[in-house]
Each structure stands twice: as C-alpha cells, then as structure tokens.
Coordinates of C-alpha atoms in Angstrom, one line a residue:
Chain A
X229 CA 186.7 -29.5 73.8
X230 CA 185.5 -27.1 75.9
X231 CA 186.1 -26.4 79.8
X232 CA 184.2 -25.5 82.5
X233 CA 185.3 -24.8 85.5
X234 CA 183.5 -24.0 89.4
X235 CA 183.9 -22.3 92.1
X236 CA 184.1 -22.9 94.9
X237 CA 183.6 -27.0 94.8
X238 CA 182.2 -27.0 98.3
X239 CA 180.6 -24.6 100.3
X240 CA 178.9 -24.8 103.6
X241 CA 176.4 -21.9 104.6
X242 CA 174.3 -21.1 107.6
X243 CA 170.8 -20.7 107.2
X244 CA 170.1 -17.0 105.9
X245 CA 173.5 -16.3 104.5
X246 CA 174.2 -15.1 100.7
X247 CA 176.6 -17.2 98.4
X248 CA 178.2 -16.5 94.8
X249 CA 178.8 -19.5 92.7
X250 CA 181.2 -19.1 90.0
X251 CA 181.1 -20.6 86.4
X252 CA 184.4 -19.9 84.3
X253 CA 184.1 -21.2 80.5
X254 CA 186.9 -21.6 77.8
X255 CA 185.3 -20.8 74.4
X256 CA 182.0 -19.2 72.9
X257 CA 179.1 -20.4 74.0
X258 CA 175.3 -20.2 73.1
X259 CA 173.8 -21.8 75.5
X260 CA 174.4 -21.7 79.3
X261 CA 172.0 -23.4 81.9
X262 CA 172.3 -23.6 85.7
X263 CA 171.0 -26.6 87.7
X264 CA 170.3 -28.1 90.8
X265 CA 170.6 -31.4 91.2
X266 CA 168.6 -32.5 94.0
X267 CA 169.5 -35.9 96.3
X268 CA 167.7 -38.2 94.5
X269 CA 169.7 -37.3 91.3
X270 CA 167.3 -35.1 89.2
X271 CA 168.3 -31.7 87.4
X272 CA 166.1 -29.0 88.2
X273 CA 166.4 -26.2 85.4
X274 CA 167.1 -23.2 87.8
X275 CA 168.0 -20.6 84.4
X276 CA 168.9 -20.6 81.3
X277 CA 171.2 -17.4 80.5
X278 CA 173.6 -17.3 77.2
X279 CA 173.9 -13.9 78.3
X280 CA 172.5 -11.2 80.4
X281 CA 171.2 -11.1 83.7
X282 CA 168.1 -13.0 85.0
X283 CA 166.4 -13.2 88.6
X284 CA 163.9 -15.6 90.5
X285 CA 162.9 -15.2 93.6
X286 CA 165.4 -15.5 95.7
X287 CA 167.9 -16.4 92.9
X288 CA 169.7 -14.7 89.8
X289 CA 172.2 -15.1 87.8
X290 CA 174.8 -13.2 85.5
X291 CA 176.4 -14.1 82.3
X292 CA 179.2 -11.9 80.7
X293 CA 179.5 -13.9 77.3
X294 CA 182.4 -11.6 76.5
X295 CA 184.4 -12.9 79.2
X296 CA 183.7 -16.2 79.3
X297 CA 181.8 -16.3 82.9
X298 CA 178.4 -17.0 84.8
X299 CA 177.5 -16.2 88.3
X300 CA 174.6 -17.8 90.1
X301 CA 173.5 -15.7 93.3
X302 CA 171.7 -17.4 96.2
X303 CA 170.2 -15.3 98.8
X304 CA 168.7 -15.3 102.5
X305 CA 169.9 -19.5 102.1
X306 CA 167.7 -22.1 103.4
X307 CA 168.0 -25.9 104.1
X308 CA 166.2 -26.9 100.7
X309 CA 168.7 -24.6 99.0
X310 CA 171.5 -28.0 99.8
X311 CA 172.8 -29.7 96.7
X312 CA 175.1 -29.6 93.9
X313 CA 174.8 -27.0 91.8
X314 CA 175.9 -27.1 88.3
X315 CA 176.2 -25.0 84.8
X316 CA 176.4 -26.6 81.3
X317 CA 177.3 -24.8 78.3
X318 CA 177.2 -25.4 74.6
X319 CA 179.8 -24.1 72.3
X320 CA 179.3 -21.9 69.5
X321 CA 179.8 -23.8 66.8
X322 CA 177.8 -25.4 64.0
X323 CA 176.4 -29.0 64.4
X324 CA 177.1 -29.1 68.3
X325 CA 174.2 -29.7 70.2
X326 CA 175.8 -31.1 73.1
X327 CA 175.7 -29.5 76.7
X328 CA 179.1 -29.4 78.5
X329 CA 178.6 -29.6 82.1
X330 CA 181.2 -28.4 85.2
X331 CA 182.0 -30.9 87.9
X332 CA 179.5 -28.9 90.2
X333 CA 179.6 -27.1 93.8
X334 CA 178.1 -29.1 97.0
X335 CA 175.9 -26.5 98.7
X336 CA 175.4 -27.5 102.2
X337 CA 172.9 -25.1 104.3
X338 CA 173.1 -25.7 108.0
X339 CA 170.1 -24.9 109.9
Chain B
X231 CA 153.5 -30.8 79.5
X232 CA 154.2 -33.8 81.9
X233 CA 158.3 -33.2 81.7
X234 CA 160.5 -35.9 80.6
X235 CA 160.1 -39.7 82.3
X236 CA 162.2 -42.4 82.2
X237 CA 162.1 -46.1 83.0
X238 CA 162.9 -48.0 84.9
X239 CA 164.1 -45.8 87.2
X240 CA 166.4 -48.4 89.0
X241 CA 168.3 -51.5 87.7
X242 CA 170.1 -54.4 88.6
X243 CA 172.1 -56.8 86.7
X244 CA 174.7 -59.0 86.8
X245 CA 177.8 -58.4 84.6
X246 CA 177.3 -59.5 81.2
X247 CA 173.7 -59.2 80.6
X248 CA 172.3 -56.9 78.7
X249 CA 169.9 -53.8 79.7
X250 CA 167.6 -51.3 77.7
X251 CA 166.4 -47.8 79.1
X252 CA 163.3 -46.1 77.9
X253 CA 163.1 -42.0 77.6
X254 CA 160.0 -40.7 76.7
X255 CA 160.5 -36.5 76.2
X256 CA 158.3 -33.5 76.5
X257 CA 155.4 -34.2 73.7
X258 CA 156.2 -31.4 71.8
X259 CA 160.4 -31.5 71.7
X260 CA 162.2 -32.9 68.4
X261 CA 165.3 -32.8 70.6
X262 CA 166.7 -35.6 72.8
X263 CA 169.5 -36.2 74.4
X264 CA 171.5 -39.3 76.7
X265 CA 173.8 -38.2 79.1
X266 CA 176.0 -40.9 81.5
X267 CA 176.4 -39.7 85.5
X268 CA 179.4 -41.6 87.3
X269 CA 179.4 -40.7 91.3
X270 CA 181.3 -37.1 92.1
X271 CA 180.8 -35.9 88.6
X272 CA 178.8 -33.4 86.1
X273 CA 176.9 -35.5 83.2
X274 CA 178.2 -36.2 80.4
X275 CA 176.6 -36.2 76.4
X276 CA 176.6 -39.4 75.0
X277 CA 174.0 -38.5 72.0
X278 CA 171.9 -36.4 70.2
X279 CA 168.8 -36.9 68.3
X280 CA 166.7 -34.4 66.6
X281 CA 163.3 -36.8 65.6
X282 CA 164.6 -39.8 64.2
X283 CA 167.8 -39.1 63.0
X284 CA 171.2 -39.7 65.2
X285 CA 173.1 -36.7 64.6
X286 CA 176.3 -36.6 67.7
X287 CA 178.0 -39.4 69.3
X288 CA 180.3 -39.0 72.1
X289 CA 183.2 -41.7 71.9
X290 CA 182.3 -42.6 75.4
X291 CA 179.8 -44.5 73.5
X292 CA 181.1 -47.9 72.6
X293 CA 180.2 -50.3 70.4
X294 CA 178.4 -52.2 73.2
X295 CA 176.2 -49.3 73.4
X296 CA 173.2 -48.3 70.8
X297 CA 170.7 -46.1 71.0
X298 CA 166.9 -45.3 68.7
X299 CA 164.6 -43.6 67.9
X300 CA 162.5 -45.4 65.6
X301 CA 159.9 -42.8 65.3
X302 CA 160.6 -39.4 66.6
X303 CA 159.1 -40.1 70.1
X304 CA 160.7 -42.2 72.7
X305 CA 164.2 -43.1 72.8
X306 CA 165.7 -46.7 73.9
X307 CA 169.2 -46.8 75.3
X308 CA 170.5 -50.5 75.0
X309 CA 173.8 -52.0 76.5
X310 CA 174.9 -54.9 75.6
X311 CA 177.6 -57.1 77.5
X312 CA 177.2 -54.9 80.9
X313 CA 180.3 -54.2 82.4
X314 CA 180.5 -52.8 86.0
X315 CA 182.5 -50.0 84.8
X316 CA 179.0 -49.3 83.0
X317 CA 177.3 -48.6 86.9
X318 CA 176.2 -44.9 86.3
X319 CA 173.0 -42.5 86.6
X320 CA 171.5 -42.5 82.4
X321 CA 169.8 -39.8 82.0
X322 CA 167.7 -38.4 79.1
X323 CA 166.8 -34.5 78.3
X324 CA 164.9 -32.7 75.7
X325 CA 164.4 -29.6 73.8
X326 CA 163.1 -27.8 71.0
X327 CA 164.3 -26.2 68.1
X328 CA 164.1 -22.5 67.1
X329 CA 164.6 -19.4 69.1
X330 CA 164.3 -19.5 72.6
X331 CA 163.5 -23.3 72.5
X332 CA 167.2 -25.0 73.2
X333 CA 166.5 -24.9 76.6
X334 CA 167.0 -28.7 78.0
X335 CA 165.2 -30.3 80.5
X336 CA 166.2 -34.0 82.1
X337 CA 164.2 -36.5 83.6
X338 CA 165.2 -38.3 86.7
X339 CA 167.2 -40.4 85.5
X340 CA 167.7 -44.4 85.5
X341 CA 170.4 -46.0 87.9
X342 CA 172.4 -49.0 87.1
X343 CA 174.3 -51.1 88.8
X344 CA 176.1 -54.0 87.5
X345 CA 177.1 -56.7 90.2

C-alpha cells in the first residue's frame, strides 16, 4: 500500500514562531487532507489540497502532486496551535476510497 | 449541517462481551467510513460504504467485527467477543460523491476499553 511519511515527529515552538510540517507520499494520489487532531481526540479538517496551494488565516499549505509532497505552514504560533497534526492521502486508483493517514507530528506551543 | 456524531462516546466492557457503535453522518453524504485509532498512531480504514452497500474492507477487520448500513443513513459498528487488544479510538467520517465532494469529515470518535 501506500506510505506516508512526516516530518519532523515532534516539534516544540515558542509562542509566535513559524513552523513547516512535511508530508512525503509514495504513489499518486487524489486526495490529500491535513488535520488537527485536538486532545480530546477529534479531527479537525484544517485543508483539503490534492494539489495546489491553499491559505487560511494564519495557515496554508502546498501540494506538489508531481513530487509526491505536502507542506503545511503555521505562522505567528499560538498555544491553541498544540496537537498532532496529520495528512491522509488516497491513492489514485480505481475502487479505493480509503484515506491513508501518516503517523502525525506533536506540535507543542510554549507560551 | 450538524457534522458527523457518534455514540456513545465512551465505553467500557469486560473482555468477551460484545459492543455496538452508532455513526450517524452529515445528512446529505452517501459516503461513510470506520477508521480504528490505537494510542501514538494515525487512523486507520477499516470500511467503506457508499449508501447501503459495503464496498472496502481492511483485513484489520476480523470476523469478530461487522459493520451496516441497513438504509443509507446511520452506520452500526458491532464487535463481538471483545478482546483487549480491541481498546482503540472508532471513529466514523463522511463524504460525498462527485467533484469537489470527497472531502471527509470525522466525528469525535467512540473510546473503548476492554478490561
């Protein structure tokens, strides 16, 4: 099956600072979605981006389809920013409906 | 659009017994979906609806495990014979179908743990 891979698993920020988080993919996809997955456990849709480039508010994020990676962008951090983020992708191919999800990065925003 | 729900949110049981989750999705999604949570990890797809019909099952779903959706709306996720290595965050997501609507959205989620 597919892989998906990010970077960096853990990352601890102070309050106002930027941060890149990377999603590396191993085949086509058609669908890509980034989350935040807050600590009661529930995914919050943050963007969905197959491809293209896509910002709100103080977030955005990059997909380069043709080389297999995402990039979510955080700026000016806060403490409400903290949690694991994760992308899922689905693979291009017919009759797969499944999303494929990384093993997340642990965002930790230190007042 | 009230977003996707699930219940109950938490449950308890004792190894052996069985346990049924209910996912009710956004009203006007023919999509659903089950994924499994373990501690330290990303989800992961157990199955796939679109209305009634179960299209995609993962092989992480035993036989122990069945799910339905008798009539295009809510799902029920049933284990049978709980084990502990069955403790996990279930959750359910949606979506539509056609362009621009295979965006997925997940409730919060329903935690087991079997004692």
């Amino acid at each position: 099956g597919i892989q998906v891979e990010q970077s960096p698993p853990d990352l601890i920020l102070q309050e106002g600072a930027n941060s890149t988080l990377r999603c590396n993919f191993s085949d086509s996809v058609n669908n890509l979605q980034w989350f935040h997955q807050n600590p009661w456990g529930q995914l919050i849709n943050l963007f969905y981006i197959p491809s293209g480039t896509k910002q709100n508010g103080r977030l955005s994020a990059t997909t380069v389809a043709t080389e297999r990676y995402s990039l979510l962008y955080i700026s000016s951090s806060q403490t409400t920013d903290s949690g694991v983020y994760f992308c899922a992708v689905k693979r291009a191919n017919f009759g797969n409906e499944k999303l494929t999800f990384g093993t997340g990065t642990r965002l930790t925003i230190i007042p | 659009d009230t977003g996707v729900s699930q219940d109950p949110r938490h449950k308890i049981t004792k190894r052996g017994q069985n346990v049924t989750f209910r996912c009710d999705p956004i009203s006007e999604h023919n999509r659903l979906y089950w994924y499994r949570q373990t501690l330290g990890q990303g989800p992961e797809f157990l199955t796939y609806f679109q209305n009634e019909a179960q299209l995609e099952k993962s092989r992480l779903l035993s036989d122990r495990f069945s799910a339905e959706r008798p009539k295009g709306s809510f799902s029920t996720l049933e284990i049978q014979r709980t084990e502990q290595g069955d403790s996990a965050m279930y959750l359910c997501a949606s979506s539509g179908s056609g362009t621009g609507l295979y965006e997925q959205y997940f409730g919060p989620g329903t935690r087991l743990t079997v004692t």
